[in-house]
Amino acid sequence: MENIKFKLTWIVASLILLVGICFGGYRWLQEYRYPISNVAYVQGISLPVSAKTSGRIASIYVQNNTLVKKGDILLLLDSTPAQLAIAQAEQTLAHLKQNIVQSRDAVNTAEKETEERQQELSELSRQVFQEQQLAASGQITSDQLLEYKEAYQAAGYALEEAYNKLSEAYQAYGPHGASNDKIAAAQAALNNAKQRLIDNRVIAPVDGYITDFNLKLGMRIAPKLPLFNIIENNQWWVEALFEPAVVARIKPKQLVIIRETNRPQRVIYGMIEEVTPKLPCQSESKFYPMTINCHYTLACP
């Protein structure tokens, strides 16, 4: 029994030793093949992102380090004010069009009535002239002639009233071309309201990574003011510090493994394009500075 326990203990110890040797060898190969720095900062050419209109943030689709493409929606502002403006502009435009149609119909009706009254007055004028000749020859009485004259006078009053209605209709309809101007102004107001709804979207201007993002839902933002930044793709690099023993074997085009100082959980794999002069950043420092252009990244969870 003791012999069996001894063998099991020896086997377990051997396995532990073997795992330790393998892990140590793997770490040594990794450090030898891929120089590692735990003191590094990401730098880059950043582009500020701003909104085109004011409003409260309704939706957020990104956070720091989010990779975005040009045209991606980053934020959405509350669309309620824009939708209300669109509804009001549509109502104003529809009401204006309806009023213009009604005013145009009123003008047409007044013109037709005026034309009818003119024809009626002309016909009565001809009849009065004929009846006057008949009365002079004694063929009709003066009372009969008076009836024609009264009808003619009434037709004159009716024509005057028709002219007044026509004048009011013209005034309500407005000058020539004024209706088109009103329609154009109302349509422009509607287009502006629709554009404001489109502008509620904050869009990525370039491909890149989100940085300096501190916005929260419900925050009110103003237009044309920087909200956060985007570091453009292929426009960023890493400034890292390496130990002298590591620097001695670093060569251009060599892969390196870097952990950001501010975010140690994030691992960056980069490629060195140029080795800077091997001078310490401070006389008492054991680290050497080096600039690394990263061709690709891998953020670990």
Coordinates of C-alpha atoms in Angstrom, one line a residue:
M1 CA 0.0 0.0 0.0
E2 CA 2.8 2.4 0.9
N3 CA 4.5 1.5 -2.3
I4 CA 1.4 2.5 -4.3
K5 CA 1.1 5.8 -2.4
F6 CA 4.8 6.6 -3.1
K7 CA 4.3 5.9 -6.8
L8 CA 1.2 8.1 -7.0
T9 CA 3.0 10.9 -5.2
W10 CA 5.9 10.6 -7.5
I11 CA 3.7 10.7 -10.6
V12 CA 1.8 13.8 -9.4
A13 CA 5.0 15.6 -8.5
S14 CA 6.4 14.7 -11.9
L15 CA 3.3 16.0 -13.7
I16 CA 3.5 19.3 -11.7
L17 CA 7.2 19.6 -12.5
L18 CA 6.5 18.9 -16.2
V19 CA 3.7 21.5 -16.4
G20 CA 5.9 24.0 -14.7
I21 CA 8.7 23.4 -17.1
C22 CA 6.4 23.6 -20.1
F23 CA 4.8 26.8 -18.9
G24 CA 8.2 28.3 -18.1
G25 CA 9.5 27.3 -21.5
Y26 CA 6.4 28.7 -23.2
R27 CA 6.8 32.1 -21.3
W28 CA 10.5 32.2 -22.2
L29 CA 9.8 31.5 -25.9
Q30 CA 7.0 34.1 -25.9
E31 CA 9.3 36.7 -24.3
Y32 CA 12.2 35.8 -26.6
R33 CA 10.1 35.8 -29.7
Y34 CA 7.7 38.6 -28.8
P35 CA 9.3 41.4 -26.6
I36 CA 6.8 42.4 -23.9
S37 CA 6.2 45.8 -22.4
N38 CA 3.8 46.5 -19.5
V39 CA 4.5 50.3 -19.6
A40 CA 2.9 51.7 -22.7
Y41 CA 0.5 54.4 -23.9
V42 CA -1.6 54.5 -27.0
Q43 CA -1.2 57.7 -29.0
G44 CA -3.0 58.8 -32.2
I45 CA -4.4 61.4 -34.5
S46 CA -7.9 62.0 -33.1
L47 CA -10.8 63.6 -34.7
P48 CA -13.5 65.4 -32.6
V49 CA -17.1 64.3 -33.0
S50 CA -20.0 66.7 -32.5
A51 CA -23.7 66.8 -33.1
K52 CA -25.4 69.0 -35.7
T53 CA -28.3 69.9 -33.5
S54 CA -29.1 70.2 -29.8
G55 CA -31.1 67.6 -27.8
R56 CA -31.1 65.0 -25.1
I57 CA -29.3 61.6 -25.7
A58 CA -31.9 58.9 -26.2
S59 CA -29.6 56.0 -27.3
I60 CA -25.9 55.2 -27.1
Y61 CA -24.3 52.6 -29.4
V62 CA -20.6 53.0 -28.5
Q63 CA -18.1 53.3 -25.7
N64 CA -14.4 53.8 -25.3
N65 CA -12.3 51.6 -27.6
T66 CA -15.3 50.7 -29.8
L67 CA -14.2 50.1 -33.4
V68 CA -16.5 52.0 -35.8
K69 CA -16.8 52.5 -39.5
K70 CA -17.5 55.7 -41.4
G71 CA -21.3 56.3 -41.4
D72 CA -22.1 54.2 -38.3
I73 CA -24.6 55.7 -35.9
L74 CA -22.9 56.5 -32.6
L75 CA -25.7 58.4 -30.8
L76 CA -29.4 59.1 -31.2
L77 CA -31.0 62.2 -29.8
D78 CA -34.5 62.4 -28.6
S79 CA -36.7 62.6 -31.7
T80 CA -39.8 64.0 -30.0
P81 CA -39.1 67.7 -30.7
A82 CA -38.2 67.0 -34.4
Q83 CA -41.3 64.8 -34.9
L84 CA -43.5 67.5 -33.4
A85 CA -42.0 70.1 -35.7
I86 CA -42.6 67.8 -38.7
A87 CA -46.2 67.3 -37.7
Q88 CA -46.8 71.0 -37.2
A89 CA -45.1 71.9 -40.5
E90 CA -47.1 69.2 -42.4
Q91 CA -50.3 70.6 -40.8
T92 CA -49.4 74.2 -41.8
L93 CA -48.6 73.2 -45.3
A94 CA -51.8 71.2 -45.7
H95 CA -53.9 74.0 -44.2
L96 CA -52.2 76.5 -46.5
K97 CA -52.8 74.4 -49.6
Q98 CA -56.5 74.0 -48.6
N99 CA -56.9 77.7 -48.1
I100 CA -55.3 78.4 -51.5
V101 CA -57.6 75.9 -53.2
Q102 CA -60.6 77.5 -51.5
S103 CA -59.4 81.0 -52.3
R104 CA -58.9 80.0 -56.0
D105 CA -62.4 78.5 -56.1
A106 CA -63.8 81.6 -54.6
V107 CA -62.1 83.7 -57.3
N108 CA -63.4 81.5 -60.0
T109 CA -67.0 81.6 -58.6
A110 CA -66.8 85.4 -58.2
E111 CA -65.5 85.8 -61.8
K112 CA -68.3 83.6 -63.2
E113 CA -71.0 85.5 -61.2
T114 CA -69.6 88.8 -62.4
E115 CA -69.7 87.7 -66.0
E116 CA -73.3 86.5 -65.6
R117 CA -74.3 89.8 -64.0
Q118 CA -72.6 91.8 -66.9
Q119 CA -74.5 89.7 -69.5
E120 CA -77.8 90.2 -67.6
L121 CA -77.3 94.0 -67.4
S122 CA -76.4 94.2 -71.1
E123 CA -79.6 92.3 -72.0
L124 CA -81.8 94.5 -69.8
S125 CA -80.1 97.6 -71.2
R126 CA -81.1 96.4 -74.7
Q127 CA -84.7 95.7 -73.5
V128 CA -85.1 99.1 -71.8
F129 CA -84.0 100.8 -75.1
Q130 CA -86.6 98.9 -77.0
E131 CA -89.3 99.5 -74.5
Q132 CA -88.6 103.2 -74.5
Q133 CA -89.2 103.2 -78.3
L134 CA -92.5 101.3 -77.8
A135 CA -93.6 103.6 -75.0
A136 CA -92.9 106.6 -77.3
S137 CA -95.2 105.2 -80.0
G138 CA -97.8 104.4 -77.4
Q139 CA -97.5 100.6 -77.7
I140 CA -96.8 100.1 -74.0
T141 CA -97.8 102.1 -70.9
S142 CA -95.4 104.1 -68.8
D143 CA -95.9 101.6 -65.9
Q144 CA -94.7 98.8 -68.1
L145 CA -91.6 100.8 -69.1
L146 CA -91.0 101.6 -65.4
E147 CA -90.9 97.8 -64.6
Y148 CA -88.1 97.4 -67.2
K149 CA -86.2 100.3 -65.8
E150 CA -86.4 99.0 -62.2
A151 CA -85.2 95.6 -63.4
Y152 CA -82.3 97.3 -65.1
Q153 CA -81.4 99.2 -61.9
A154 CA -81.6 96.0 -59.8
A155 CA -79.2 94.3 -62.3
G156 CA -76.8 97.2 -61.9
Y157 CA -76.8 96.8 -58.1
A158 CA -76.3 93.0 -58.5
L159 CA -73.3 93.7 -60.8
E160 CA -71.8 96.1 -58.3
E161 CA -72.2 93.5 -55.5
A162 CA -70.6 90.9 -57.8
Y163 CA -67.6 93.2 -58.4
N164 CA -67.2 93.6 -54.6
K165 CA -67.2 89.9 -54.1
L166 CA -64.6 89.5 -56.8
S167 CA -62.4 92.1 -55.2
E168 CA -62.6 90.3 -51.8
A169 CA -61.8 87.0 -53.5
Y170 CA -58.8 88.5 -55.2
Q171 CA -57.6 90.0 -51.9
A172 CA -58.0 86.7 -50.1
Y173 CA -56.1 84.8 -52.8
G174 CA -53.3 87.4 -52.9
P175 CA -51.2 88.8 -55.6
H176 CA -50.0 86.8 -58.6
G177 CA -47.3 84.3 -57.4
A178 CA -47.9 85.0 -53.7
S179 CA -49.5 81.6 -53.2
N180 CA -46.5 79.9 -54.7
D181 CA -44.2 81.8 -52.4
K182 CA -46.3 80.8 -49.4
I183 CA -46.3 77.1 -50.4
A184 CA -42.5 77.3 -51.0
A185 CA -41.9 78.8 -47.5
A186 CA -44.1 76.2 -45.9
Q187 CA -42.4 73.4 -47.8
A188 CA -39.0 74.7 -46.7
A189 CA -40.1 74.7 -43.1
L190 CA -41.1 71.1 -43.5
N191 CA -37.8 70.1 -45.1
N192 CA -35.9 71.8 -42.3
A193 CA -37.9 69.9 -39.7
K194 CA -37.2 66.6 -41.5
Q195 CA -33.5 67.5 -41.7
R196 CA -33.5 68.1 -38.0
L197 CA -34.8 64.6 -37.5
I198 CA -31.9 63.3 -39.6
D199 CA -29.4 65.4 -37.7
N200 CA -30.5 63.7 -34.5
R201 CA -28.2 60.9 -35.5
V202 CA -24.5 61.4 -34.6
I203 CA -22.5 59.7 -37.3
A204 CA -19.0 58.4 -37.4
P205 CA -17.0 60.7 -39.8
V206 CA -14.2 58.2 -40.3
D207 CA -13.1 54.6 -39.5
G208 CA -11.5 54.3 -36.1
Y209 CA -11.7 53.8 -32.4
I210 CA -13.8 55.8 -29.9
T211 CA -11.9 57.6 -27.2
D212 CA -12.6 60.2 -24.5
F213 CA -16.2 59.0 -24.3
N214 CA -18.0 60.1 -21.1
L215 CA -21.6 60.7 -22.3
K216 CA -24.7 59.3 -20.5
L217 CA -28.3 58.7 -21.5
G218 CA -30.4 61.8 -20.9
M219 CA -27.6 64.2 -21.1
R220 CA -28.4 67.4 -23.1
I221 CA -25.8 68.3 -25.7
A222 CA -25.3 71.4 -27.8
P223 CA -24.5 71.5 -31.6
K224 CA -21.0 71.9 -33.0
L225 CA -19.3 71.2 -29.7
P226 CA -16.8 68.3 -29.3
L227 CA -18.4 65.3 -27.5
F228 CA -15.7 62.7 -27.8
N229 CA -12.9 61.7 -30.2
I230 CA -12.2 59.1 -32.8
I231 CA -8.7 57.8 -33.4
E232 CA -8.5 57.1 -37.1
N233 CA -7.5 53.7 -38.3
N234 CA -3.8 53.4 -39.3
Q235 CA -3.3 56.8 -37.7
W236 CA -2.3 55.7 -34.2
W237 CA 0.7 54.2 -32.5
V238 CA 2.0 53.0 -29.1
E239 CA 4.7 54.6 -27.0
A240 CA 6.2 51.9 -24.9
L241 CA 9.1 51.4 -22.5
F242 CA 11.3 48.3 -22.7
E243 CA 14.0 46.9 -20.4
P244 CA 17.6 47.0 -21.8
A245 CA 17.7 43.3 -22.2
V246 CA 14.6 43.4 -24.3
V247 CA 15.7 46.4 -26.3
A248 CA 18.9 44.6 -27.3
R249 CA 17.1 42.0 -29.3
I250 CA 14.3 44.2 -30.8
K251 CA 14.5 44.5 -34.6
P252 CA 12.4 46.3 -37.2
K253 CA 9.3 44.3 -38.4
Q254 CA 9.4 42.3 -35.2
L255 CA 6.1 41.5 -33.4
V256 CA 5.7 42.8 -29.8
I257 CA 3.2 42.3 -27.1
I258 CA 2.1 45.4 -25.1
R259 CA -0.1 46.0 -22.1
E260 CA -1.5 49.5 -21.8
T261 CA -0.6 51.2 -18.5
N262 CA -4.0 52.8 -18.2
R263 CA -5.8 49.5 -19.2
P264 CA -3.6 46.6 -18.3
Q265 CA -6.4 44.1 -19.2
R266 CA -6.0 45.2 -22.8
V267 CA -3.3 43.4 -24.8
I268 CA -2.0 45.0 -28.0
Y269 CA -0.1 43.1 -30.6
G270 CA 2.0 45.4 -32.8
M271 CA 4.8 45.4 -35.3
I272 CA 7.9 47.6 -35.0
E273 CA 8.6 49.6 -38.1
E274 CA 11.6 51.5 -36.8
V275 CA 13.8 51.2 -33.8
T276 CA 14.4 54.5 -32.1
P277 CA 17.8 55.4 -30.5
K278 CA 18.4 53.3 -27.4
L279 CA 18.6 56.2 -24.9
P280 CA 16.9 56.0 -21.5
C281 CA 14.0 58.4 -21.0
Q282 CA 15.5 59.3 -17.6
S283 CA 19.0 58.8 -16.2
E284 CA 17.8 56.8 -13.2
S285 CA 15.3 54.7 -15.3
K286 CA 16.0 51.2 -16.3
F287 CA 13.5 51.4 -19.2
Y288 CA 14.2 52.6 -22.7
P289 CA 11.5 54.4 -24.8
M290 CA 10.3 53.1 -28.2
T291 CA 7.6 54.1 -30.6
I292 CA 5.7 51.3 -32.2
N293 CA 3.3 51.5 -35.2
C294 CA 0.6 48.9 -34.6
H295 CA -0.7 47.2 -37.7
Y296 CA -3.5 45.4 -35.8
T297 CA -4.8 45.1 -32.3
L298 CA -6.4 42.4 -30.1
A299 CA -8.2 43.6 -27.0
C300 CA -8.5 40.8 -24.4
P301 CA -11.6 40.7 -22.1

